[in-house]
Amino acid sequence: MTSLSQIDVIVVIVYAIGIFGLAQWVSREKAGHAKDTSDYFLASKSLPWWAIGASLIAANISAEQIVGMSGSGYALGLAIASYEWMAALTLLIVGKYFLPIFLKNHIYTMPQFLEQRYGRVLPVLMAIFWLALYVFVNLTSIIWLGSIAVNKVAGIDQDTALIALGAFALLYQLYGGLKAVALTDIVQVTLLVFGGLVISYLTLNQVGGGHGVIAGFTTLTERVPGHFDMILSPDHPFYKDLPGIAVLVGGMWIANLSYWGFNQYIIQRALAAKNIAEAQKGVMFAAWLKLLMPVIIVLPGIAAVVLAPDLVKPDEAYPTMMKLLPSGLLGLVFAALIAAIIASTASKINSIATIFTLDLYAKARGIRTRDEDGQVEGQEKHLVLVGRIVAALAVVIALIAARPLLGNSDQAFQFIQEFSGFFTPGITVIFLLGLFWKPATEAGAIVAAITSVLLSYILKMGIPSPWLPEAFNAYLFPFMNRMMFVFLVSLFLAMAISLLVKGRGDANRVTMEGVSFRTTTAFNIGGVGVVLILIALYATWW
């Protein structure tokens, strides 16, 4: 356990006061204008590209991802970087093909898209599912695992850290909503990248015996060559986690499309863009940042194999490498770790408030938002107040649930995490068909969701199965392959049921009129650049 020096503590306090003040300042309203739902939940639909790109990354990267992915780098090597690098490619697809449809149809939440596309039953079911998932799995795990990281690095009591993180993230975005989160995320991400680059520099320099980063990287590839294989062979001990070529052409796509394309707390940033061009520039910025992430997260973990070969748990790699930092810099990198926790927690809180207020509360009360109907101000103020109350309640529930869910029984939490993964193939089917296949109906979509959960669970519990050929059992054993198989079965059944059970004639209110998939020259050049870099990376470390 590291402890912070006085200068480190001062740096962290200055960061906390500065970021809190900035969040309140950027989300202030002009005199005489009260916050409405568009201001609070969609940042007045005015986000510039740099805020969208930075906010996508800040919402995505939290302390548990930094610590966990660095630990995976320690245990299995560079192959774990596929999660980051394939996400860059996914973001290009989201920007080019999904966002034009969402923005043209004035979509502000994912359940709202489902209602406009399919009908009224599916969006309510999915809104309740997402709320439960966000509060009891995502929000709880971000602050719990964040509090562990704070405890390991700074020696602060874990319960104190837990309450402090939850309270700070809530207060940070309570007044300003999405605008407070998104417009300050550029600071959070700058700090995160800078802190990560400092650790990468120091670790590689030490591996190279003080002769610089290039010498250190060369030495690292020579000392642990097995940690630089991107595509794992079937006899690799971690093949079940990253099953070879499936990371390029298999189940990872299902997880990535669901996460980056149809996940409220991620896509909400892009939906709050000034216009489609700004949204696409933001997504491109995020894609390039994704290419950089393994350098600042995975590399220190691989370096720890040489610098600290006797770690008991791989997740100790990043906190151990932080010990290399001198006073002052340790405070700055610790602040970056806190920034990651706060940014992703605040994003989650705002998305919980958005889905509950706009998709459940406003619909149940028959309140139409200003976006749909030049709304009276009293109701707008009321919805913003409801959003703030729900945000506070969500944090209180997550703080109370954290220790019972995660403190004693990892298995219970593993089950909940896996259960949420059971939905991923179904969600991807529902949205892909909803966006690109006109005959899709609500009945087909509900069958896809049910099939996804049931089949995932049956396969998880029943492998190896005596009824299946041995080769097929072996294929289905890795979770990623199982996800691909469940996706294909759910897709087939959803299409079959949609053709057999017709929906109401007026069920599909999503328009493709005026939707263009043409992108700017800058987007195309940026996209080609991402693809070429990915080809070079995989060709080098295949």
XYZ file of C-alpha atoms in Angstrom:
542
model
C 0.000 0.000 0.000
C 1.339 3.422 -0.945
C 0.609 6.515 1.096
C 0.447 10.028 -0.286
C 2.931 12.677 0.801
C 1.785 16.174 1.780
C 2.480 17.566 -1.710
C 0.480 14.691 -3.268
C -2.487 15.429 -0.979
C -2.344 19.124 -1.947
C -2.311 18.200 -5.671
C -5.391 15.951 -5.226
C -7.285 18.628 -3.241
C -6.470 21.299 -5.865
C -7.729 18.911 -8.589
C -10.969 18.157 -6.701
C -11.777 21.832 -6.041
C -10.786 22.834 -9.585
C -12.864 20.170 -11.390
C -15.888 20.782 -9.139
C -15.739 24.533 -9.736
C -15.284 24.047 -13.482
C -18.304 21.693 -13.661
C -20.539 24.299 -12.014
C -19.160 27.120 -14.169
C -19.587 25.400 -17.568
C -23.157 24.323 -16.749
C -24.404 27.733 -15.559
C -27.429 29.157 -17.363
C -27.979 32.644 -18.770
C -29.870 35.005 -16.500
C -33.616 34.344 -16.616
C -33.298 30.858 -18.193
C -34.251 27.872 -16.043
C -32.787 24.452 -16.896
C -35.119 22.298 -18.991
C -34.852 18.604 -19.922
C -32.770 19.350 -23.027
C -30.279 21.351 -20.925
C -30.046 18.800 -18.116
C -30.160 15.474 -19.946
C -28.755 16.449 -23.359
C -26.450 19.401 -22.548
C -28.791 21.717 -24.547
C -27.869 19.635 -27.641
C -24.820 21.848 -28.012
C -21.797 19.617 -27.361
C -18.741 20.275 -29.574
C -16.722 17.378 -31.031
C -13.865 17.567 -28.496
C -16.315 17.289 -25.585
C -18.106 14.310 -27.194
C -14.875 12.427 -27.914
C -13.347 13.068 -24.498
C -16.610 12.280 -22.727
C -17.022 8.959 -24.574
C -13.601 7.884 -23.271
C -14.108 9.301 -19.769
C -17.447 7.480 -19.425
C -15.824 4.265 -20.640
C -12.523 4.218 -18.699
C -12.839 3.846 -14.944
C -10.452 2.811 -12.192
C -11.463 -0.826 -12.406
C -10.689 -0.797 -16.126
C -7.276 0.794 -15.578
C -6.397 -1.583 -12.735
C -8.097 -4.625 -14.345
C -6.744 -4.189 -17.863
C -3.256 -3.479 -16.567
C -3.599 -6.679 -14.493
C -4.629 -8.559 -17.650
C -1.536 -7.128 -19.359
C 0.516 -8.605 -16.494
C -1.216 -12.002 -16.744
C -1.742 -12.555 -20.473
C -0.085 -9.656 -22.298
C -0.920 -7.361 -25.206
C -3.809 -9.559 -26.444
C -6.118 -7.786 -23.958
C -5.591 -4.595 -26.027
C -8.018 -6.027 -28.614
C -10.845 -4.702 -26.437
C -9.526 -1.164 -26.960
C -8.342 -1.435 -30.560
C -11.457 -3.180 -31.895
C -13.545 -0.559 -30.069
C -11.870 2.084 -32.277
C -13.192 0.292 -35.375
C -16.638 -0.102 -33.785
C -16.789 3.649 -33.110
C -16.270 4.349 -36.832
C -19.277 2.133 -37.665
C -21.398 3.811 -34.967
C -20.474 7.248 -36.326
C -21.095 6.418 -39.975
C -24.200 4.195 -39.810
C -26.002 4.522 -36.448
C -25.743 8.193 -35.485
C -27.301 9.594 -38.698
C -30.502 7.590 -37.991
C -30.597 8.427 -34.265
C -30.000 12.156 -34.749
C -32.378 12.512 -37.711
C -35.137 10.982 -35.547
C -34.319 13.229 -32.544
C -33.521 10.247 -30.311
C -32.388 11.124 -26.782
C -32.644 7.716 -25.072
C -32.370 4.125 -26.278
C -35.825 3.113 -24.926
C -37.291 6.058 -26.855
C -35.822 4.625 -30.079
C -37.363 1.226 -29.257
C -40.762 2.868 -28.720
C -40.623 4.769 -32.023
C -39.476 1.648 -33.842
C -41.383 -1.231 -32.232
C -44.206 -0.169 -29.889
C -44.822 0.439 -26.184
C -44.099 -2.884 -24.426
C -40.428 -3.479 -25.328
C -39.119 -0.019 -24.306
C -40.635 -0.276 -20.806
C -39.109 -3.750 -20.300
C -35.715 -2.564 -21.542
C -35.818 0.695 -19.522
C -36.419 -1.311 -16.312
C -33.637 -3.760 -17.273
C -31.154 -0.962 -18.001
C -31.987 0.873 -14.754
C -31.458 -2.300 -12.691
C -28.216 -3.047 -14.555
C -26.873 0.505 -14.227
C -27.677 0.846 -10.499
C -26.933 -2.635 -9.153
C -24.087 -3.711 -11.456
C -22.364 -0.787 -13.142
C -22.683 2.080 -10.647
C -22.062 -0.233 -7.689
C -18.973 -1.814 -9.267
C -17.447 1.503 -10.411
C -17.530 3.041 -6.923
C -16.673 -0.223 -5.101
C -13.672 -1.080 -7.287
C -12.733 2.598 -7.343
C -12.698 2.645 -3.542
C -10.384 -0.418 -3.554
C -7.997 1.416 -5.912
C -8.041 4.517 -3.673
C -7.441 2.324 -0.605
C -4.481 0.532 -2.261
C -2.812 3.666 -3.560
C -3.509 6.207 -0.813
C -4.147 4.045 2.248
C -7.546 5.723 2.810
C -10.143 3.563 4.615
C -12.256 1.825 1.952
C -15.670 2.758 3.363
C -14.585 6.400 3.624
C -13.337 6.291 0.021
C -16.598 4.659 -1.134
C -18.829 7.354 0.385
C -16.507 10.182 -0.703
C -16.400 8.992 -4.335
C -20.168 8.481 -4.560
C -20.969 11.827 -2.923
C -18.436 13.794 -4.987
C -19.619 12.270 -8.307
C -23.249 13.025 -7.398
C -22.668 16.636 -6.339
C -20.359 17.235 -9.299
C -23.176 16.611 -11.818
C -26.318 17.245 -9.685
C -26.781 20.869 -10.727
C -25.446 20.835 -14.263
C -26.414 17.364 -15.563
C -24.795 16.104 -18.761
C -23.271 19.501 -19.581
C -21.319 19.502 -16.289
C -20.029 16.000 -17.061
C -19.261 16.304 -20.770
C -17.635 19.742 -20.838
C -15.230 18.880 -17.989
C -14.343 15.435 -19.345
C -11.701 16.975 -21.627
C -9.790 17.925 -18.426
C -10.366 14.465 -16.920
C -9.153 12.678 -20.081
C -6.119 14.964 -20.472
C -5.170 14.146 -16.879
C -5.836 10.430 -17.443
C -3.696 10.284 -20.619
C -0.899 12.394 -19.115
C -0.814 10.292 -15.915
C -0.802 7.063 -17.937
C 1.974 8.259 -20.259
C 4.116 9.257 -17.250
C 3.759 5.757 -15.739
C 4.476 4.107 -19.125
C 7.559 6.289 -19.577
C 8.938 5.576 -16.095
C 8.274 1.819 -16.247
C 9.771 1.368 -19.734
C 12.737 3.557 -18.827
C 13.389 1.380 -15.772
C 13.054 -1.853 -17.805
C 15.635 -0.419 -20.209
C 18.056 0.340 -17.377
C 17.580 4.103 -17.675
C 18.369 4.214 -21.416
C 14.962 5.560 -22.480
C 11.596 4.320 -23.640
C 12.641 2.715 -26.959
C 15.413 0.704 -25.267
C 12.932 -0.274 -22.546
C 10.282 -1.405 -25.022
C 12.837 -3.428 -27.018
C 14.082 -5.086 -23.815
C 10.473 -5.839 -22.781
C 9.673 -7.598 -26.088
C 12.864 -9.652 -25.696
C 12.333 -10.540 -22.006
C 8.635 -11.524 -22.250
C 7.997 -12.346 -25.953
C 4.947 -14.463 -25.013
C 3.235 -11.298 -23.755
C 3.226 -9.791 -27.260
C 0.881 -12.199 -29.068
C -2.342 -10.491 -30.182
C -4.125 -13.648 -31.412
C -3.966 -16.447 -28.837
C -3.635 -20.096 -29.917
C -6.123 -22.731 -28.592
C -3.503 -24.158 -26.195
C -2.967 -20.739 -24.526
C -4.122 -20.706 -20.860
C -6.235 -17.573 -21.505
C -7.757 -18.760 -24.804
C -11.168 -19.081 -23.091
C -11.110 -15.290 -22.451
C -9.772 -14.220 -25.871
C -10.480 -17.079 -28.303
C -8.043 -16.429 -31.147
C -9.499 -14.956 -34.320
C -12.900 -14.355 -32.621
C -11.557 -11.021 -31.369
C -11.383 -9.859 -35.009
C -14.361 -11.547 -36.668
C -16.423 -13.107 -33.860
C -18.199 -12.419 -30.601
C -16.234 -9.300 -29.665
C -18.207 -7.431 -32.331
C -21.482 -8.305 -30.573
C -20.233 -6.925 -27.260
C -18.705 -3.822 -28.900
C -21.746 -2.913 -31.019
C -24.030 -3.283 -28.003
C -21.726 -1.250 -25.748
C -20.725 1.590 -28.095
C -23.846 1.781 -30.257
C -26.847 0.973 -28.056
C -25.768 1.777 -24.498
C -27.417 4.892 -23.058
C -24.565 6.169 -20.938
C -22.150 5.972 -23.874
C -24.293 7.051 -26.828
C -25.942 9.892 -24.837
C -22.867 12.056 -25.484
C -23.161 11.750 -29.261
C -26.942 12.336 -29.146
C -26.230 15.675 -27.418
C -24.129 16.943 -30.355
C -24.765 20.279 -32.074
C -25.242 18.388 -35.365
C -24.319 15.136 -37.134
C -20.943 16.432 -38.386
C -19.918 17.401 -34.843
C -21.096 14.005 -33.490
C -19.045 12.152 -36.116
C -15.939 14.251 -35.424
C -16.357 13.460 -31.717
C -16.639 9.735 -32.391
C -13.518 9.884 -34.585
C -11.611 11.673 -31.797
C -12.687 8.918 -29.385
C -11.541 6.224 -31.876
C -8.027 7.735 -32.008
C -7.923 7.994 -28.210
C -8.878 4.300 -28.072
C -5.784 3.424 -30.141
C -3.677 5.140 -27.470
C -5.298 3.472 -24.424
C -3.244 0.207 -24.405
C -0.047 2.293 -24.311
C -1.120 3.959 -21.067
C -2.977 1.025 -19.465
C -1.674 -2.330 -20.777
C 2.045 -1.516 -21.196
C 2.664 -0.724 -17.486
C 1.102 -4.119 -16.679
C 3.448 -5.937 -19.074
C 6.416 -3.948 -17.708
C 5.446 -5.094 -14.207
C 6.196 -8.711 -15.285
C 9.880 -7.682 -15.433
C 9.889 -5.104 -12.607
C 7.667 -6.970 -10.101
C 7.558 -10.646 -11.157
C 6.299 -11.971 -7.789
C 2.931 -10.203 -7.487
C 0.270 -12.357 -5.796
C -2.593 -10.890 -7.843
C -2.234 -9.438 -11.380
C -4.491 -6.501 -10.392
C -1.704 -5.264 -8.115
C 0.397 -4.403 -11.207
C -0.813 -0.804 -11.754
C -0.784 0.299 -8.080
C 2.712 -1.277 -7.770
C 3.982 0.640 -10.821
C 2.573 3.857 -9.313
C 5.142 3.463 -6.512
C 7.825 4.416 -9.063
C 6.398 7.935 -9.197
C 8.090 10.747 -7.252
C 6.061 12.907 -4.831
C 3.908 15.449 -6.604
C 3.702 13.303 -9.731
C 2.158 10.514 -7.651
C -0.505 13.005 -6.538
C -1.165 13.985 -10.167
C -1.481 10.367 -11.365
C -3.624 9.533 -8.329
C -5.821 12.517 -9.283
C -6.043 10.998 -12.791
C -7.240 7.724 -11.253
C -9.846 9.647 -9.228
C -10.799 11.544 -12.437
C -11.516 8.233 -14.174
C -13.737 7.072 -11.293
C -15.605 10.370 -10.960
C -16.147 10.833 -14.717
C -17.597 7.357 -15.311
C -19.663 7.448 -12.079
C -21.142 10.851 -12.959
C -21.944 9.588 -16.478
C -23.769 6.563 -15.083
C -25.732 8.696 -12.575
C -26.868 11.078 -15.330
C -27.966 8.210 -17.597
C -29.971 6.578 -14.781
C -31.737 9.912 -14.187
C -32.337 10.353 -17.952
C -33.891 6.915 -18.541
C -36.074 6.993 -15.415
C -37.299 10.569 -15.934
C -37.881 10.620 -19.692
C -38.765 6.984 -20.438
C -40.719 5.918 -17.362
C -41.835 8.902 -15.248
C -42.727 11.374 -18.023
C -44.508 8.660 -20.056
C -46.461 7.380 -17.011
C -47.542 10.946 -16.140
C -48.320 11.816 -19.762
C -45.802 14.686 -19.717
C -44.399 15.499 -23.138
C -40.918 17.009 -23.165
C -40.044 20.295 -24.837
C -38.326 18.366 -27.626
C -41.623 16.814 -28.669
C -43.898 19.707 -27.966
C -43.173 23.392 -27.114
C -43.478 22.466 -23.481
C -44.666 24.617 -20.559
C -41.807 25.582 -18.269
C -43.370 24.300 -15.037
C -43.368 20.702 -16.237
C -39.808 21.021 -17.561
C -38.594 22.262 -14.156
C -40.483 19.402 -12.512
C -38.792 16.781 -14.736
C -35.330 18.227 -13.996
C -36.143 18.058 -10.257
C -37.249 14.423 -10.656
C -33.973 13.699 -12.481
C -31.952 15.180 -9.594
C -33.903 13.215 -6.957
C -33.438 9.957 -8.923
C -29.698 10.677 -9.294
C -29.366 11.078 -5.516
C -31.434 7.945 -4.808
C -29.375 5.893 -7.287
C -26.139 6.833 -5.494
C -27.593 6.061 -2.047
C -28.830 2.635 -3.275
C -25.443 1.872 -4.896
C -23.565 2.832 -1.703
C -25.830 0.628 0.438
C -25.699 -2.300 -2.041
C -21.942 -2.176 -2.729
C -20.627 -4.189 0.219
C -23.377 -6.865 0.276
C -23.063 -7.394 -3.494
C -19.298 -7.181 -3.845
C -17.733 -7.326 -0.401
C -18.444 -10.882 0.634
C -19.386 -12.888 -2.403
C -17.561 -12.355 -5.682
C -19.568 -15.245 -7.119
C -22.899 -13.397 -6.748
C -21.457 -10.415 -8.562
C -19.887 -12.615 -11.245
C -23.332 -14.105 -11.849
C -24.952 -10.664 -12.169
C -22.207 -9.531 -14.574
C -22.575 -12.671 -16.644
C -26.368 -12.359 -16.570
C -26.126 -8.837 -18.011
C -23.867 -10.324 -20.702
C -26.634 -12.805 -21.510
C -28.693 -9.842 -22.812
C -25.971 -8.478 -25.103
C -26.671 -10.667 -28.206
C -30.417 -9.952 -27.935
C -29.911 -6.185 -27.573
C -27.623 -6.153 -30.620
C -30.209 -8.102 -32.672
C -33.082 -5.804 -31.594
C -31.249 -2.614 -32.551
C -29.610 -3.845 -35.768
C -32.951 -5.126 -37.095
C -34.701 -1.983 -35.853
C -32.226 0.234 -37.705
C -31.757 -1.702 -40.940
C -34.559 -4.259 -41.481
C -38.022 -2.808 -42.065
C -40.113 -5.995 -41.483
C -38.824 -6.363 -37.863
C -41.697 -6.338 -35.330
C -42.032 -6.017 -31.558
C -42.932 -9.726 -31.255
C -39.694 -10.680 -33.053
C -37.678 -8.287 -30.871
C -39.119 -9.682 -27.618
C -38.383 -13.252 -28.809
C -34.780 -12.181 -29.519
C -34.407 -10.810 -25.970
C -35.882 -13.956 -24.358
C -33.869 -16.317 -26.595
C -30.678 -14.406 -25.826
C -31.042 -14.815 -22.049
C -32.365 -18.401 -22.003
C -29.953 -19.820 -24.586
C -26.954 -18.049 -22.993
C -27.869 -19.492 -19.604
C -28.524 -23.027 -20.946
C -25.208 -23.051 -22.826
C -23.311 -21.643 -19.837
C -24.724 -24.287 -17.508
C -24.568 -27.181 -19.987
C -21.054 -27.084 -21.439
C -19.716 -29.609 -22.211
C -22.986 -31.126 -23.417
C -23.227 -34.855 -24.199
C -25.740 -33.987 -26.973
C -23.303 -31.833 -28.942
C -20.245 -32.887 -30.992
C -16.979 -32.476 -29.078
C -15.636 -29.885 -31.528
C -18.791 -27.747 -31.107
C -18.547 -27.989 -27.302
C -14.952 -26.803 -27.540
C -16.029 -23.902 -29.803
C -18.809 -22.811 -27.426
C -16.691 -22.955 -24.262
C -15.179 -19.417 -24.589
C -17.777 -16.802 -23.627
C -17.081 -14.744 -26.768
C -17.888 -17.660 -29.112
C -21.006 -18.453 -27.119
C -22.144 -14.844 -27.570
C -21.701 -15.084 -31.361
C -23.689 -18.338 -31.537
C -26.517 -16.919 -29.374
C -26.566 -13.776 -31.549
C -27.034 -15.825 -34.742
C -29.813 -17.979 -33.235
C -31.600 -14.893 -31.792
C -31.269 -13.113 -35.157
C -32.783 -16.045 -37.051
C -35.719 -16.395 -34.616
C -36.386 -12.625 -34.515
C -36.566 -12.497 -38.322
C -38.756 -15.617 -38.514
C -41.225 -14.374 -35.855
C -41.300 -10.886 -37.425
C -42.392 -12.425 -40.747
C -44.990 -14.661 -39.043
C -46.415 -12.162 -36.510
C -47.079 -8.802 -38.143
C -46.815 -5.623 -36.066
C -49.314 -2.757 -36.020
C -49.152 -0.733 -39.198
C -48.224 2.462 -37.309
C -45.704 0.780 -34.962
C -42.623 1.911 -36.919
C -42.289 5.698 -36.626
C -38.538 5.780 -37.334
C -37.960 7.642 -40.579
C -35.082 7.075 -42.998
C -36.130 10.081 -45.056
C -33.243 12.532 -45.328
C -30.832 10.130 -43.578
C -27.465 10.179 -45.339
C -24.575 7.818 -44.662
C -22.168 10.077 -46.553
C -19.361 11.316 -44.319
C -16.946 14.217 -44.627
C -13.514 13.863 -46.218
C -11.929 14.445 -42.789
C -13.976 11.567 -41.283
C -13.017 9.273 -44.176
C -9.296 10.126 -43.905
C -9.423 9.644 -40.112
C -11.216 6.304 -40.581
C -8.653 5.054 -43.104
C -5.912 6.102 -40.676
C -7.481 4.055 -37.845
C -7.843 0.982 -40.116
C -4.237 1.211 -41.387
C -2.868 1.527 -37.833
C -4.937 -1.500 -36.736
C -3.644 -3.560 -39.686
C -0.063 -2.566 -38.784
C -0.563 -3.425 -35.080
C -2.101 -6.856 -35.733
C 0.380 -7.670 -38.513
C 3.299 -6.834 -36.199
C 2.118 -8.811 -33.156
C -0.111 -11.500 -34.667
